[in-house]
mmCIF file of C-alpha atoms in Angstrom:
data_model
loop_
_atom_site.group_PDB
_atom_site.id
_atom_site.type_symbol
_atom_site.label_atom_id
_atom_site.label_comp_id
_atom_site.label_asym_id
_atom_site.label_seq_id
_atom_site.Cartn_x
_atom_site.Cartn_y
_atom_site.Cartn_z
ATOM 1 C CA ASP A 77 20.359 -84.492 20.056
ATOM 2 C CA GLY A 78 20.091 -82.593 16.812
ATOM 3 C CA GLY A 79 16.807 -80.998 15.906
ATOM 4 C CA ILE A 80 14.749 -77.907 15.253
ATOM 5 C CA THR A 81 13.427 -75.772 18.095
ATOM 6 C CA GLN A 82 10.494 -73.438 17.605
ATOM 7 C CA SER A 83 9.456 -70.939 20.236
ATOM 8 C CA PRO A 84 7.146 -70.003 21.701
ATOM 9 C CA LYS A 85 4.695 -72.872 21.432
ATOM 10 C CA TYR A 86 1.736 -70.498 21.799
ATOM 11 C CA LEU A 87 1.673 -66.824 20.899
ATOM 12 C CA PHE A 88 -1.040 -64.232 21.155
ATOM 13 C CA ARG A 89 -1.032 -61.077 19.079
ATOM 14 C CA LYS A 90 -3.084 -57.965 19.405
ATOM 15 C CA GLU A 91 -4.420 -56.233 16.350
ATOM 16 C CA GLY A 92 -1.757 -54.026 14.738
ATOM 17 C CA GLN A 93 1.169 -55.713 16.444
ATOM 18 C CA ASN A 94 4.186 -57.330 14.871
ATOM 19 C CA VAL A 95 5.313 -60.612 16.400
ATOM 20 C CA THR A 96 8.385 -62.750 15.756
ATOM 21 C CA LEU A 97 8.468 -66.528 15.776
ATOM 22 C CA SER A 98 11.783 -68.178 16.517
ATOM 23 C CA CYS A 99 13.273 -71.166 14.680
ATOM 24 C CA GLU A 100 16.687 -72.595 15.556
ATOM 25 C CA GLN A 101 18.343 -75.759 14.224
ATOM 26 C CA ASN A 102 21.537 -77.572 15.173
ATOM 27 C CA LEU A 103 21.481 -80.049 12.290
ATOM 28 C CA ASN A 104 23.944 -78.060 10.180
ATOM 29 C CA HIS A 105 21.268 -77.878 7.479
ATOM 30 C CA ASP A 106 21.706 -75.290 4.760
ATOM 31 C CA ALA A 107 18.070 -74.691 3.883
ATOM 32 C CA MET A 108 15.279 -73.543 6.160
ATOM 33 C CA TYR A 109 11.578 -73.037 5.505
ATOM 34 C CA TRP A 110 8.469 -71.524 7.056
ATOM 35 C CA TYR A 111 5.055 -73.045 6.437
ATOM 36 C CA ARG A 112 1.610 -72.026 7.515
ATOM 37 C CA GLN A 113 -1.060 -74.631 8.286
ATOM 38 C CA ASP A 114 -4.769 -73.860 8.479
ATOM 39 C CA PRO A 115 -7.518 -76.369 9.341
ATOM 40 C CA GLY A 116 -8.525 -78.421 6.332
ATOM 41 C CA GLN A 117 -5.736 -77.023 4.181
ATOM 42 C CA GLY A 118 -2.334 -78.319 3.260
ATOM 43 C CA LEU A 119 0.902 -76.693 4.291
ATOM 44 C CA ARG A 120 1.588 -73.481 2.444
ATOM 45 C CA LEU A 121 5.109 -72.145 1.997
ATOM 46 C CA ILE A 122 5.708 -68.623 3.318
ATOM 47 C CA TYR A 123 9.458 -68.093 2.903
ATOM 48 C CA TYR A 124 12.520 -70.231 2.427
ATOM 49 C CA SER A 125 16.266 -69.758 2.584
ATOM 50 C CA GLN A 126 18.884 -71.964 0.998
ATOM 51 C CA ILE A 127 21.901 -70.077 2.265
ATOM 52 C CA VAL A 128 22.825 -67.483 4.865
ATOM 53 C CA ASN A 129 21.869 -63.901 3.964
ATOM 54 C CA ASP A 130 19.569 -65.062 1.192
ATOM 55 C CA PHE A 131 15.876 -65.945 1.211
ATOM 56 C CA GLN A 132 13.033 -66.268 -1.259
ATOM 57 C CA LYS A 133 9.291 -65.693 -1.108
ATOM 58 C CA GLY A 134 7.051 -68.688 -1.097
ATOM 59 C CA ASP A 135 3.420 -68.880 -2.127
ATOM 60 C CA ILE A 136 1.963 -66.667 0.637
ATOM 61 C CA ALA A 137 4.705 -64.213 1.647
ATOM 62 C CA GLU A 138 2.530 -61.095 1.907
ATOM 63 C CA GLY A 139 2.428 -59.740 5.468
ATOM 64 C CA TYR A 140 5.469 -61.750 6.567
ATOM 65 C CA SER A 141 9.206 -61.048 6.743
ATOM 66 C CA VAL A 142 12.259 -63.162 7.528
ATOM 67 C CA SER A 143 15.991 -62.877 8.041
ATOM 68 C CA ARG A 144 18.822 -65.386 7.791
ATOM 69 C CA GLU A 145 21.852 -63.865 9.478
ATOM 70 C CA LYS A 146 23.072 -67.181 10.864
ATOM 71 C CA LYS A 147 22.916 -70.668 9.451
ATOM 72 C CA GLU A 148 21.206 -71.931 12.584
ATOM 73 C CA SER A 149 18.437 -69.339 12.790
ATOM 74 C CA PHE A 150 15.516 -68.320 10.579
ATOM 75 C CA PRO A 151 13.067 -66.075 12.474
ATOM 76 C CA LEU A 152 9.679 -65.199 10.984
ATOM 77 C CA THR A 153 7.992 -61.874 11.684
ATOM 78 C CA VAL A 154 4.252 -61.670 11.250
ATOM 79 C CA THR A 155 3.517 -58.026 10.547
ATOM 80 C CA SER A 156 0.354 -56.017 11.025
ATOM 81 C CA ALA A 157 -0.095 -56.216 7.248
ATOM 82 C CA GLN A 158 -1.017 -59.896 7.569
ATOM 83 C CA LYS A 159 -4.794 -59.682 7.840
ATOM 84 C CA ASN A 160 -5.493 -63.224 8.957
ATOM 85 C CA PRO A 161 -2.489 -64.384 10.961
ATOM 86 C CA THR A 162 -4.218 -66.904 13.220
ATOM 87 C CA ALA A 163 -2.703 -70.255 12.197
ATOM 88 C CA PHE A 164 -0.213 -72.961 13.076
ATOM 89 C CA TYR A 165 3.299 -72.109 11.878
ATOM 90 C CA LEU A 166 5.865 -74.784 11.120
ATOM 91 C CA CYS A 167 9.575 -74.385 10.525
ATOM 92 C CA ALA A 168 11.603 -76.988 8.652
ATOM 93 C CA SER A 169 15.137 -77.544 7.441
ATOM 94 C CA SER A 170 16.957 -79.696 4.922
ATOM 95 C CA MET A 171 20.364 -80.215 3.403
ATOM 96 C CA THR A 172 20.835 -78.758 -0.063
ATOM 97 C CA LEU A 173 22.606 -80.680 -2.816
ATOM 98 C CA THR A 174 21.616 -83.985 -1.196
ATOM 99 C CA ASN A 175 18.759 -86.412 -1.397
ATOM 100 C CA TYR A 176 17.865 -86.106 2.273
ATOM 101 C CA GLY A 177 14.395 -85.224 3.430
ATOM 102 C CA TYR A 178 12.969 -82.488 5.622
ATOM 103 C CA THR A 179 13.054 -82.166 9.405
ATOM 104 C CA PHE A 180 10.284 -80.180 11.098
ATOM 105 C CA GLY A 181 9.981 -78.290 14.353
ATOM 106 C CA SER A 182 7.069 -78.732 16.748
ATOM 107 C CA GLY A 183 5.260 -75.601 15.606
ATOM 108 C CA THR A 184 3.974 -72.300 17.001
ATOM 109 C CA ARG A 185 0.277 -71.589 17.291
ATOM 110 C CA LEU A 186 -0.432 -67.910 16.757
ATOM 111 C CA THR A 187 -3.762 -66.422 17.771
ATOM 112 C CA VAL A 188 -4.962 -62.865 17.260
ATOM 113 C CA VAL A 189 -6.811 -61.483 20.276
ATOM 114 C CA LYS B 23 2.391 -76.805 -11.255
ATOM 115 C CA GLN B 24 2.676 -79.907 -9.106
ATOM 116 C CA GLU B 25 -0.484 -80.943 -7.265
ATOM 117 C CA VAL B 26 -0.570 -83.614 -4.592
ATOM 118 C CA THR B 27 -3.812 -85.312 -3.593
ATOM 119 C CA GLN B 28 -4.560 -87.619 -0.711
ATOM 120 C CA ILE B 29 -7.794 -89.570 -0.676
ATOM 121 C CA PRO B 30 -9.655 -90.218 1.521
ATOM 122 C CA ALA B 31 -9.433 -87.174 3.761
ATOM 123 C CA ALA B 32 -10.389 -89.326 6.757
ATOM 124 C CA LEU B 33 -10.334 -93.037 7.481
ATOM 125 C CA SER B 34 -11.439 -95.123 10.463
ATOM 126 C CA VAL B 35 -10.485 -98.775 10.845
ATOM 127 C CA PRO B 36 -10.637 -101.314 13.686
ATOM 128 C CA GLU B 37 -7.461 -102.102 15.555
ATOM 129 C CA GLY B 38 -5.388 -104.888 14.080
ATOM 130 C CA GLU B 39 -6.355 -104.333 10.475
ATOM 131 C CA ASN B 40 -3.893 -103.654 7.708
ATOM 132 C CA LEU B 41 -4.546 -100.445 5.778
ATOM 133 C CA VAL B 42 -3.338 -98.428 2.811
ATOM 134 C CA LEU B 43 -3.134 -94.656 2.473
ATOM 135 C CA ASN B 44 -2.933 -93.142 -0.976
ATOM 136 C CA CYS B 45 -1.025 -90.208 -2.428
ATOM 137 C CA SER B 46 -1.141 -89.087 -6.049
ATOM 138 C CA PHE B 47 0.804 -86.360 -7.812
ATOM 139 C CA THR B 48 0.366 -84.754 -11.199
ATOM 140 C CA ASP B 49 3.977 -84.242 -12.309
ATOM 141 C CA SER B 50 6.000 -87.450 -12.389
ATOM 142 C CA ALA B 51 9.308 -85.553 -12.519
ATOM 143 C CA ILE B 52 9.994 -85.865 -8.811
ATOM 144 C CA TYR B 53 13.236 -86.280 -6.938
ATOM 145 C CA ASN B 54 11.817 -88.016 -3.896
ATOM 146 C CA LEU B 55 8.638 -88.449 -1.879
ATOM 147 C CA GLN B 56 8.368 -88.221 1.886
ATOM 148 C CA TRP B 57 5.643 -89.506 4.191
ATOM 149 C CA PHE B 58 5.015 -87.658 7.456
ATOM 150 C CA ARG B 59 2.881 -88.179 10.499
ATOM 151 C CA GLN B 60 1.286 -85.293 12.403
ATOM 152 C CA ASP B 61 -0.372 -85.615 15.788
ATOM 153 C CA PRO B 62 -2.910 -82.932 16.777
ATOM 154 C CA GLY B 63 -1.209 -79.635 17.585
ATOM 155 C CA LYS B 64 2.246 -81.034 16.853
ATOM 156 C CA GLY B 65 4.880 -80.755 14.186
ATOM 157 C CA LEU B 66 5.524 -83.267 11.411
ATOM 158 C CA THR B 67 7.489 -86.435 12.033
ATOM 159 C CA SER B 68 9.190 -88.023 9.044
ATOM 160 C CA LEU B 69 8.205 -91.657 8.549
ATOM 161 C CA LEU B 70 9.724 -92.713 5.256
ATOM 162 C CA LEU B 71 11.673 -91.082 2.449
ATOM 163 C CA ILE B 72 11.600 -92.824 -0.907
ATOM 164 C CA GLN B 73 13.876 -91.708 -3.736
ATOM 165 C CA SER B 74 12.646 -91.525 -7.324
ATOM 166 C CA SER B 75 14.855 -94.480 -8.259
ATOM 167 C CA GLN B 76 13.357 -96.679 -5.534
ATOM 168 C CA ARG B 77 10.154 -98.688 -5.612
ATOM 169 C CA GLU B 78 9.614 -99.014 -1.880
ATOM 170 C CA GLN B 79 10.941 -98.333 1.592
ATOM 171 C CA THR B 80 10.161 -100.139 4.824
ATOM 172 C CA SER B 81 10.360 -99.178 8.471
ATOM 173 C CA GLY B 82 8.856 -101.529 11.017
ATOM 174 C CA ARG B 83 5.137 -101.933 10.285
ATOM 175 C CA LEU B 84 5.253 -99.245 7.602
ATOM 176 C CA ASN B 85 5.905 -99.775 3.923
ATOM 177 C CA ALA B 86 5.856 -97.015 1.324
ATOM 178 C CA SER B 87 5.739 -97.716 -2.390
ATOM 179 C CA LEU B 88 6.324 -95.384 -5.297
ATOM 180 C CA ASP B 89 5.162 -95.667 -8.895
ATOM 181 C CA LYS B 90 6.581 -92.532 -10.439
ATOM 182 C CA SER B 91 5.248 -93.149 -13.927
ATOM 183 C CA SER B 92 1.669 -93.314 -12.714
ATOM 184 C CA GLY B 93 2.129 -90.541 -10.151
ATOM 185 C CA ARG B 94 1.179 -92.634 -7.139
ATOM 186 C CA SER B 95 2.522 -93.620 -3.760
ATOM 187 C CA THR B 96 0.978 -95.754 -1.050
ATOM 188 C CA LEU B 97 1.708 -96.054 2.646
ATOM 189 C CA TYR B 98 0.881 -99.504 3.996
ATOM 190 C CA ILE B 99 0.419 -99.885 7.749
ATOM 191 C CA ALA B 100 0.355 -103.430 9.049
ATOM 192 C CA ALA B 101 -1.462 -104.577 12.174
ATOM 193 C CA SER B 102 -2.762 -101.111 13.037
ATOM 194 C CA GLN B 103 -2.712 -99.875 16.628
ATOM 195 C CA PRO B 104 -4.562 -97.025 18.388
ATOM 196 C CA GLY B 105 -1.229 -95.194 18.597
ATOM 197 C CA ASP B 106 -1.208 -95.002 14.799
ATOM 198 C CA SER B 107 -4.099 -92.530 14.954
ATOM 199 C CA ALA B 108 -2.808 -89.296 13.412
ATOM 200 C CA THR B 109 -2.854 -87.324 10.189
ATOM 201 C CA TYR B 110 -0.574 -88.681 7.502
ATOM 202 C CA LEU B 111 0.840 -86.345 4.860
ATOM 203 C CA CYS B 112 2.845 -87.025 1.762
ATOM 204 C CA ALA B 113 5.116 -84.495 0.101
ATOM 205 C CA VAL B 114 7.035 -84.532 -3.173
ATOM 206 C CA ARG B 115 10.257 -82.785 -4.031
ATOM 207 C CA PRO B 116 10.600 -81.591 -7.634
ATOM 208 C CA GLY B 117 13.020 -83.389 -9.894
ATOM 209 C CA SER B 118 14.783 -80.314 -11.204
ATOM 210 C CA ASN B 119 18.421 -79.515 -10.599
ATOM 211 C CA PHE B 120 20.044 -79.676 -7.231
ATOM 212 C CA GLY B 121 19.235 -76.707 -5.104
ATOM 213 C CA ASN B 122 15.485 -76.932 -5.462
ATOM 214 C CA GLU B 123 14.292 -78.572 -2.306
ATOM 215 C CA LYS B 124 10.836 -77.021 -2.000
ATOM 216 C CA LEU B 125 8.269 -79.665 -1.197
ATOM 217 C CA THR B 126 4.665 -79.792 -2.345
ATOM 218 C CA PHE B 127 2.366 -81.268 0.298
ATOM 219 C CA GLY B 128 -0.898 -83.127 0.107
ATOM 220 C CA THR B 129 -3.721 -82.145 2.474
ATOM 221 C CA GLY B 130 -3.388 -85.348 4.456
ATOM 222 C CA THR B 131 -5.454 -88.330 5.553
ATOM 223 C CA ARG B 132 -6.735 -88.277 9.124
ATOM 224 C CA LEU B 133 -6.511 -91.864 10.379
ATOM 225 C CA THR B 134 -8.430 -93.135 13.406
ATOM 226 C CA ILE B 135 -7.788 -96.631 14.741
ATOM 227 C CA ILE B 136 -10.758 -97.916 16.718
ATOM 228 C CA PRO B 137 -9.787 -100.036 19.763
#
């Protein structure tokens, strides 16, 4: 079955560490997105990519980095520069140049310890 | 800048009742609107996608309507069940040229169906 796989489901980070969240899709979607979700707040866009080897900052990109070397993969690195990284992270994908909607992964919960 | 609002933030209804969830947006120039469901600690599941040229979409007990000119969408759930308990989010895609697929999300309505 086609879908989006996020791993790990739970991740713990020590202060000053960089961690990388994985997102893989086999839907042949062109565009991929990373969102952050905090309690009581809506989803906020971190980064997005509409094509391989290209990505754009979203609304809250500071302290995060991404790469898009393959169409299927869009990993997110949470760097030590992100001062409040504890949150639920969601990856999504969509087809560009179509009227289709988004498909989401099951999320990664990151906690700073 | 597009803003999406969902009111109320939380809603509790007895099992079996029909209910309506509301979504409003400030910029009527949208391409489509998507309703999602989110269970606690889980990702988002797409429920209905309604294009700007459509007035409504139906899937089972769910019916979504769209009034683009007034900036409003509703999600109607018929004969509610405890399994419908979840947070429901709406999201709009801007109506600019192809290639702009960034969605703007509402903050959601947390629905509880009381057995």
